[in-house]
Short mmCIF file of C-alpha atoms in Angstrom, two decimals:
data_model
loop_
_atom_site.label_atom_id
_atom_site.label_comp_id
_atom_site.label_asym_id
_atom_site.label_seq_id
_atom_site.Cartn_x
_atom_site.Cartn_y
_atom_site.Cartn_z
CA MET J 203 19.38 -47.92 18.67
CA GLN J 204 15.85 -46.89 17.73
CA ARG J 205 13.18 -49.22 19.06
CA PRO J 206 10.58 -50.64 16.62
CA ARG J 207 7.32 -48.69 16.67
CA VAL J 208 4.15 -50.64 17.54
CA LEU J 209 0.55 -49.40 17.59
CA PHE J 210 -1.87 -50.95 20.12
CA VAL J 211 -5.58 -50.13 19.78
CA ASP J 212 -8.19 -50.88 22.46
CA ASP J 213 -10.96 -48.82 24.06
CA SER J 214 -10.23 -50.44 27.45
CA ARG J 215 -7.84 -48.45 29.61
CA LEU J 216 -6.92 -51.66 31.43
CA MET J 217 -5.91 -53.43 28.21
CA ARG J 218 -3.82 -50.44 27.12
CA SER J 219 -2.07 -50.44 30.50
CA CYS J 220 -1.34 -54.16 30.13
CA ALA J 221 0.13 -53.62 26.68
CA GLN J 222 2.29 -50.78 28.02
CA ALA J 223 3.62 -53.01 30.80
CA ILE J 224 4.38 -55.89 28.41
CA LEU J 225 5.71 -54.04 25.34
CA GLY J 226 6.81 -50.65 26.63
CA GLU J 227 10.37 -51.64 27.45
CA ARG J 228 11.29 -53.21 24.09
CA PHE J 229 9.17 -51.14 21.71
CA GLU J 230 8.19 -47.55 21.08
CA LEU J 231 4.54 -48.17 21.89
CA LEU J 232 1.77 -45.95 20.53
CA LEU J 233 -1.63 -46.31 22.22
CA ALA J 234 -5.03 -45.48 20.69
CA ASP J 235 -8.45 -45.79 22.34
CA SER J 236 -10.45 -46.01 19.10
CA ALA J 237 -10.13 -47.19 15.51
CA GLU J 238 -10.59 -43.61 14.30
CA GLN J 239 -7.72 -42.33 16.45
CA ALA J 240 -5.53 -45.22 15.33
CA TRP J 241 -6.13 -44.43 11.65
CA GLN J 242 -5.16 -40.80 12.22
CA MET J 243 -1.99 -41.91 14.00
CA LEU J 244 -1.10 -44.21 11.11
CA LEU J 245 -1.41 -41.29 8.71
CA GLU J 246 0.63 -38.93 10.88
CA GLN J 247 3.20 -41.24 12.53
CA PRO J 248 5.61 -42.85 10.05
CA GLY J 249 7.51 -46.04 10.75
CA ILE J 250 4.85 -48.13 12.54
CA MET J 251 5.86 -51.78 12.09
CA VAL J 252 2.80 -53.67 13.36
CA VAL J 253 -0.75 -52.95 14.56
CA PHE J 254 -2.55 -54.79 17.35
CA SER J 255 -6.26 -53.94 17.43
CA ASP J 256 -9.26 -55.03 19.45
CA LEU J 257 -12.19 -56.21 17.31
CA GLN J 258 -15.18 -54.71 19.16
CA MET J 259 -14.78 -51.09 20.28
CA LYS J 260 -16.92 -48.02 20.80
CA GLY J 261 -17.33 -46.30 17.46
CA GLU J 262 -15.71 -48.05 14.52
CA SER J 263 -14.52 -51.64 14.88
CA GLY J 264 -11.18 -53.30 14.30
CA TYR J 265 -12.53 -54.53 10.95
CA TRP J 266 -13.04 -50.90 9.91
CA LEU J 267 -9.42 -50.04 10.73
CA LEU J 268 -8.22 -53.14 8.89
CA SER J 269 -10.16 -52.22 5.76
CA ARG J 270 -8.76 -48.66 5.78
CA ILE J 271 -5.23 -50.02 5.95
CA ARG J 272 -5.71 -52.66 3.26
CA CYS J 273 -7.27 -50.20 0.78
CA CYS J 274 -4.70 -47.48 1.42
CA THR J 275 -2.52 -46.55 -1.56
CA ASP J 276 0.48 -45.83 0.68
CA PRO J 277 2.86 -48.80 0.27
CA ALA J 278 4.11 -48.29 3.82
CA LEU J 279 0.61 -48.98 5.17
CA VAL J 280 -1.20 -51.30 2.79
CA ASP J 281 0.83 -54.42 3.73
CA LEU J 282 1.33 -53.52 7.40
CA PRO J 283 1.13 -56.57 9.72
CA PHE J 284 -2.24 -56.42 11.51
CA VAL J 285 -3.00 -58.62 14.52
CA LEU J 286 -6.64 -58.71 15.57
CA ILE J 287 -7.44 -59.14 19.27
CA THR J 288 -10.74 -60.85 19.98
CA GLY J 289 -12.52 -62.53 22.85
CA ASP J 290 -14.22 -64.94 20.44
CA ASP J 291 -12.54 -68.34 20.10
CA ASP J 292 -14.86 -69.32 17.25
CA GLU J 293 -13.11 -70.79 14.20
CA GLY J 294 -15.53 -68.96 11.87
CA CYS J 295 -14.53 -65.63 13.38
CA ARG J 296 -10.86 -66.40 12.82
CA HIS J 297 -11.50 -67.41 9.22
CA ASP J 298 -13.44 -64.17 8.65
CA ALA J 299 -10.57 -62.11 10.10
CA LEU J 300 -8.05 -63.74 7.76
CA GLN J 301 -10.36 -63.30 4.78
CA ARG J 302 -10.55 -59.57 5.53
CA GLY J 303 -6.79 -59.29 5.45
CA ALA J 304 -5.71 -59.79 9.08
CA THR J 305 -2.17 -61.12 9.42
CA ASP J 306 -2.84 -62.95 12.67
CA PHE J 307 -5.07 -62.90 15.73
CA ILE J 308 -4.82 -63.51 19.46
CA ASN J 309 -7.54 -64.16 22.00
CA LYS J 310 -8.32 -62.29 25.18
CA PRO J 311 -7.05 -62.66 27.79
CA PHE J 312 -3.60 -63.04 26.23
CA GLU J 313 -0.40 -64.18 27.92
CA ASP J 314 2.51 -61.75 28.26
CA THR J 315 4.82 -64.02 26.28
CA GLU J 316 2.24 -64.44 23.50
CA LEU J 317 1.85 -60.69 22.92
CA LEU J 318 5.58 -60.08 23.18
CA ALA J 319 6.41 -62.91 20.74
CA ARG J 320 3.90 -61.64 18.17
CA ALA J 321 5.18 -58.07 18.45
CA THR J 322 8.81 -59.15 18.06
CA ALA J 323 8.12 -61.39 15.05
CA TYR J 324 5.96 -58.94 13.13
CA ALA J 325 8.14 -55.93 13.93
CA ARG J 326 11.05 -57.79 12.35
CA SER J 327 9.00 -58.69 9.29
CA GLY J 328 7.84 -55.06 9.07
CA GLN J 329 11.44 -53.85 9.11
CA SER J 330 12.37 -56.34 6.37
CA ALA J 331 9.42 -55.23 4.26
CA ARG J 332 10.42 -51.60 4.72
CA ARG J 333 13.96 -52.29 3.48
CA LEU J 334 12.52 -54.16 0.48
CA ARG J 335 10.23 -51.22 -0.32
CA LEU J 336 13.22 -48.86 -0.28
CA LEU J 337 15.00 -51.13 -2.79
CA GLU J 338 11.92 -51.29 -5.02
CA ARG J 339 11.01 -47.63 -4.70
CA ASP J 340 13.23 -46.34 -7.48
CA HIS J 341 11.59 -48.76 -9.94
CA HIS J 342 8.23 -47.13 -9.16
CA LEU J 343 9.31 -43.48 -9.14
CA ASP J 344 9.60 -40.86 -11.82
CA SER J 345 13.13 -39.61 -11.21
CA ALA J 346 12.39 -36.00 -12.21
CA THR J 347 9.33 -35.37 -10.02
CA ARG J 348 9.78 -38.12 -7.38
CA LEU J 349 6.15 -39.05 -7.95
CA GLY J 350 4.99 -42.56 -8.77
CA ASN J 351 5.42 -43.50 -12.43
CA ARG J 352 2.92 -45.06 -14.83
CA ARG J 353 3.87 -48.62 -13.88
CA TYR J 354 3.23 -47.85 -10.23
CA CYS J 355 -0.05 -46.17 -11.11
CA GLU J 356 -1.21 -49.36 -12.85
CA GLU J 357 -0.35 -51.47 -9.79
CA ARG J 358 -2.12 -49.10 -7.39
CA LEU J 359 -5.14 -48.88 -9.67
CA ILE J 360 -5.54 -52.67 -9.60
CA GLN J 361 -5.41 -52.67 -5.79
CA ALA J 362 -7.86 -49.77 -5.50
CA MET J 363 -10.30 -51.32 -8.00
CA SER J 364 -10.18 -54.62 -6.12
CA PHE J 365 -11.08 -52.90 -2.86
CA ALA J 366 -13.77 -50.77 -4.54
CA ARG J 367 -15.35 -53.90 -6.01
CA ARG J 368 -15.39 -55.73 -2.67
CA HIS J 369 -16.90 -52.80 -0.80
CA ASN J 370 -19.13 -51.41 -3.56
CA GLN J 371 -17.36 -48.04 -3.63
CA PRO J 372 -16.65 -45.67 -6.53
CA ILE J 373 -13.18 -44.76 -7.74
CA VAL J 374 -11.91 -41.97 -9.98
CA LEU J 375 -8.84 -41.32 -12.09
CA MET J 376 -8.33 -37.64 -12.80
CA HIS J 377 -5.68 -36.69 -15.36
CA LEU J 378 -4.10 -33.24 -15.29
CA ARG J 379 -2.72 -32.36 -18.72
CA LEU J 380 -0.07 -29.64 -18.86
CA ASP J 381 -0.01 -29.00 -22.60
CA GLY J 382 3.17 -27.29 -23.77
CA LEU J 383 5.22 -28.41 -20.76
CA SER J 384 7.77 -30.40 -22.76
CA GLN J 385 8.46 -27.57 -25.18
CA LEU J 386 8.85 -25.02 -22.42
CA LEU J 387 11.20 -27.25 -20.42
CA GLU J 388 13.32 -27.77 -23.51
CA GLU J 389 13.56 -24.01 -23.97
CA LEU J 390 14.43 -23.45 -20.31
CA GLY J 391 17.39 -25.83 -20.46
CA SER J 392 18.45 -28.71 -18.25
CA PRO J 393 19.07 -27.11 -14.80
CA HIS J 394 15.90 -24.98 -14.90
CA ALA J 395 13.83 -27.88 -16.29
CA GLU J 396 14.96 -30.20 -13.50
CA ARG J 397 14.05 -27.65 -10.85
CA ALA J 398 10.67 -26.97 -12.48
CA LEU J 399 9.74 -30.67 -12.61
CA ALA J 400 10.84 -31.22 -9.02
CA ARG J 401 8.70 -28.27 -7.95
CA ILE J 402 5.68 -29.60 -9.83
CA GLY J 403 6.10 -32.95 -8.07
CA ARG J 404 6.34 -31.35 -4.62
CA THR J 405 3.38 -29.04 -5.26
CA LEU J 406 1.03 -31.79 -6.44
CA ALA J 407 2.08 -34.16 -3.63
CA GLU J 408 1.34 -31.44 -1.05
CA ARG J 409 -2.12 -30.63 -2.43
CA ILE J 410 -3.69 -34.08 -2.52
CA ARG J 411 -5.78 -35.50 0.31
CA ARG J 412 -4.28 -38.15 2.57
CA GLU J 413 -6.17 -40.97 0.86
CA ASP J 414 -5.18 -39.88 -2.67
CA THR J 415 -2.07 -40.61 -4.74
CA VAL J 416 -0.61 -38.65 -7.65
CA PHE J 417 1.60 -40.08 -10.41
CA ARG J 418 3.44 -38.76 -13.44
CA THR J 419 1.98 -41.02 -16.11
CA ASP J 420 3.28 -39.24 -19.23
CA ASP J 421 5.62 -36.40 -20.11
CA GLU J 422 2.83 -33.83 -19.78
CA VAL J 423 0.24 -35.77 -17.75
CA PHE J 424 -0.17 -36.22 -13.99
CA THR J 425 -2.79 -38.70 -12.79
CA PHE J 426 -4.63 -38.57 -9.47
CA LEU J 427 -6.02 -41.82 -8.02
CA LEU J 428 -9.03 -40.86 -5.87
CA PRO J 429 -10.57 -43.77 -3.89
CA ALA J 430 -14.17 -43.61 -2.62
CA THR J 431 -14.80 -40.58 -4.87
CA ARG J 432 -17.33 -39.95 -7.63
CA ALA J 433 -16.84 -37.85 -10.75
CA ASP J 434 -18.67 -34.82 -9.33
CA GLY J 435 -16.55 -34.97 -6.17
CA ALA J 436 -13.39 -35.13 -8.29
CA ARG J 437 -14.39 -31.98 -10.15
CA ARG J 438 -14.75 -30.11 -6.88
CA LEU J 439 -11.12 -31.00 -6.15
CA GLN J 440 -9.76 -29.58 -9.38
CA GLU J 441 -9.07 -26.07 -8.11
CA ARG J 442 -7.30 -27.51 -5.08
CA PHE J 443 -5.06 -29.72 -7.21
CA LEU J 444 -4.31 -27.22 -9.99
CA PRO J 445 -0.85 -25.65 -9.53
CA ASP J 446 -0.29 -21.93 -10.12
CA LEU J 447 1.52 -22.18 -13.45
CA ALA J 448 2.55 -18.52 -13.57
CA GLU J 449 3.97 -18.66 -10.05
CA MET J 450 5.94 -21.77 -10.97
CA GLY J 451 7.44 -20.03 -14.00
CA LEU J 452 5.52 -22.13 -16.51
CA GLN J 453 3.72 -19.16 -18.10
CA PRO J 454 6.54 -16.65 -18.60
CA ASP J 455 5.51 -13.27 -19.98
CA ASP J 456 8.67 -12.95 -22.04
CA SER J 457 8.25 -16.26 -23.87
CA ALA J 458 6.06 -17.27 -26.77
CA LEU J 459 5.74 -20.65 -25.08
CA SER J 460 3.46 -21.24 -22.12
CA VAL J 461 1.71 -24.13 -20.43
CA THR J 462 -2.04 -24.57 -20.29
CA ALA J 463 -3.77 -26.93 -17.88
CA ALA J 464 -6.91 -29.03 -18.25
CA PHE J 465 -8.42 -31.97 -16.38
CA VAL J 466 -9.90 -35.20 -17.71
CA VAL J 467 -12.10 -37.08 -15.24
CA GLN J 468 -12.39 -40.85 -15.65
CA GLN J 469 -14.53 -43.17 -13.51
CA PRO J 470 -13.43 -46.78 -14.18
CA ASP J 471 -15.77 -49.65 -13.43
CA PRO J 472 -14.28 -51.73 -10.56
CA GLU J 473 -15.78 -54.85 -12.18
CA GLN J 474 -13.31 -54.41 -15.07
CA ILE J 475 -10.25 -54.89 -12.87
CA GLU J 476 -8.62 -57.18 -15.43
CA ARG J 477 -8.57 -54.20 -17.84
CA ALA J 478 -6.96 -51.78 -15.37
CA ALA J 479 -3.92 -51.08 -17.56
CA ASP J 480 -6.10 -50.60 -20.65
CA LEU J 481 -8.46 -48.29 -18.76
CA LEU J 482 -5.54 -46.14 -17.66
CA ALA J 483 -4.27 -46.00 -21.25
CA GLU J 484 -7.72 -44.97 -22.49
CA GLY J 485 -7.88 -42.17 -19.93
CA LEU J 486 -4.43 -40.89 -20.88
CA ALA J 487 -5.42 -40.86 -24.56
CA ARG J 488 -8.52 -38.73 -23.92
CA ARG J 489 -8.43 -35.00 -24.47
CA ALA J 490 -10.24 -32.50 -22.28
CA PRO J 491 -13.84 -31.98 -23.49
CA LYS J 492 -15.14 -28.68 -24.79
CA ASN J 493 -16.97 -26.33 -22.49
CA ASP J 494 -20.32 -26.94 -24.13
CA LEU J 495 -20.40 -30.59 -23.05
CA PRO J 496 -22.55 -31.50 -20.04
CA ALA J 497 -20.82 -31.75 -16.68
CA SER J 498 -21.23 -35.54 -16.67
CA ALA J 499 -19.01 -35.81 -19.73
CA GLY J 500 -16.09 -34.05 -18.06
CA THR J 501 -15.05 -30.58 -17.08
CA VAL J 502 -12.21 -28.47 -18.34
CA LEU J 503 -10.40 -26.19 -15.95
CA SER J 504 -7.71 -24.21 -17.65
CA ALA J 505 -5.16 -22.06 -15.92
CA GLY J 506 -6.49 -18.94 -17.64
CA GLN J 507 -10.16 -19.52 -16.94
CA PRO J 508 -11.59 -17.02 -14.41
CA ASP J 509 -13.37 -18.10 -11.27
CA LEU J 510 -16.53 -16.33 -10.09
CA GLU J 511 -14.76 -13.49 -8.28
CA GLN J 512 -12.44 -12.88 -11.21
CA ALA J 513 -15.42 -12.90 -13.59
CA LEU J 514 -17.21 -10.24 -11.52
CA ALA J 515 -14.05 -8.14 -11.46
CA LEU J 516 -13.73 -8.41 -15.25
CA LEU J 517 -17.35 -7.29 -15.66
CA GLU J 518 -16.72 -4.26 -13.45
CA GLN J 519 -13.80 -3.42 -15.72
CA GLY J 520 -16.06 -3.69 -18.78
CA ASP J 521 -14.36 -6.82 -20.14
CA ALA J 522 -17.52 -8.85 -20.83
CA ASP J 523 -15.95 -10.76 -23.74
CA SER J 524 -13.46 -12.56 -21.46
CA VAL J 525 -16.31 -13.63 -19.18
CA ARG J 526 -18.61 -14.63 -22.03
CA ARG J 527 -16.13 -17.27 -23.22
CA SER J 528 -16.23 -18.93 -19.80
CA LEU J 529 -19.98 -18.74 -19.19
CA PRO J 530 -20.68 -22.47 -19.75
CA ALA J 531 -18.08 -23.50 -17.16
CA LEU J 532 -19.17 -20.79 -14.71
CA ARG J 533 -22.80 -21.81 -15.07
CA ARG J 534 -21.99 -25.47 -14.33
CA ARG J 535 -20.13 -24.49 -11.20
CA LEU J 536 -22.98 -22.23 -10.06
CA GLN J 537 -25.73 -24.75 -10.83
CA PRO J 538 -25.86 -26.31 -7.33
CA LEU J 539 -26.11 -22.83 -5.77
CA LEU J 540 -28.82 -21.75 -8.21
CA ALA J 541 -30.80 -24.93 -7.52
CA LEU J 542 -30.56 -24.34 -3.76
CA LEU J 543 -31.67 -20.73 -4.19
CA ALA J 544 -34.69 -21.79 -6.27
CA ASP J 545 -35.69 -24.43 -3.71
CA THR J 546 -35.36 -21.93 -0.86
CA GLU J 547 -37.47 -19.30 -2.61
CA GLN J 548 -40.12 -21.89 -3.42
CA ALA J 549 -40.24 -23.04 0.21
CA GLN J 550 -40.50 -19.48 1.48
CA SER J 551 -43.28 -18.77 -0.97
CA ALA J 552 -45.23 -21.81 0.24
CA GLN J 553 -44.92 -20.63 3.84
CA THR J 554 -46.21 -17.09 3.17
CA PRO J 555 -49.58 -16.78 4.96
CA ASN J 556 -52.65 -15.85 2.97
CA ILE J 557 -54.14 -12.48 3.81
CA THR J 558 -57.81 -12.85 4.57
CA ARG J 559 -59.96 -9.81 4.04
CA LEU J 560 -62.32 -9.12 6.91
CA SER J 561 -65.63 -7.39 6.28
CA VAL J 562 -66.77 -5.10 9.00
CA VAL J 563 -70.53 -5.08 9.31
CA ARG J 564 -71.92 -1.89 10.73
CA ARG J 565 -74.84 -2.37 13.00
CA ASP J 566 -77.10 0.46 13.94
#
């Protein structure tokens, strides 16, 4: 029988050794010496049932780890039981820990039976929660792509906006529109369409960052929830997220039908959390802006639009017309580089020493 997995976080080697002696026989115990290492382990090690974490550590604190867990969009992590270990017996400290989302707390030095009882109780509750999530999962999934559906996106958006409001952080919704997808899938027929949608789901899920979540929010729309991200940062992620439509068979050469891709970037105000569902609906109703709009209004990235290297190659081939159509988008993407180049040249010019002419006086 597989033992429940428990994560114990403390920068003291002695405390980690104590935890190993107390919990090692009954649990699969994972040990971390910092909050940063613990967060990485949570992302990489599935099935952790409960976290015990010291409050004050070198580097980030236990509060930092708690906040990362509570704002995570992964349902397996966001509600994870979290027991804070502290040497402070102050009632105010305990109240603060609970307000931040801690499940429980224990004081140092702790008794063997106290730590073991907490681990046993919360590991059981974690296992029960996991079974409940498995039962609920199908209600939140798009069956074709195995991505979260629109309902799940709304729920996660509310949670993310709540955290962003509490911590004064930005949040972005980025909608990838695959125009023509429905028509093409209908032409391909059922077996091919099912495989294509499953492949789209796998591809998008593999390309997102660990902190992001992607959903299928409409027949031809996939929505990325990007916490702690601004609109300009979201635009830099577009190439990473955009699937290769031709490689996936969504732009067949022998068909009059093909799929074109474009992004719509939306930055909801966390203060409008009560309008989360309406904000999502508004974003899904928006169309990608034209290339002549400023970058702040949104950026279009279509599957057929050349990047810089492709544009240079087209110019070498004498195909200036294809490049000319994409000049506004190319210029926006080059603007930070051009600004840096101008600043560098100006600085170098200011540092160039003046040449002073010396007059040589001849004396007889």
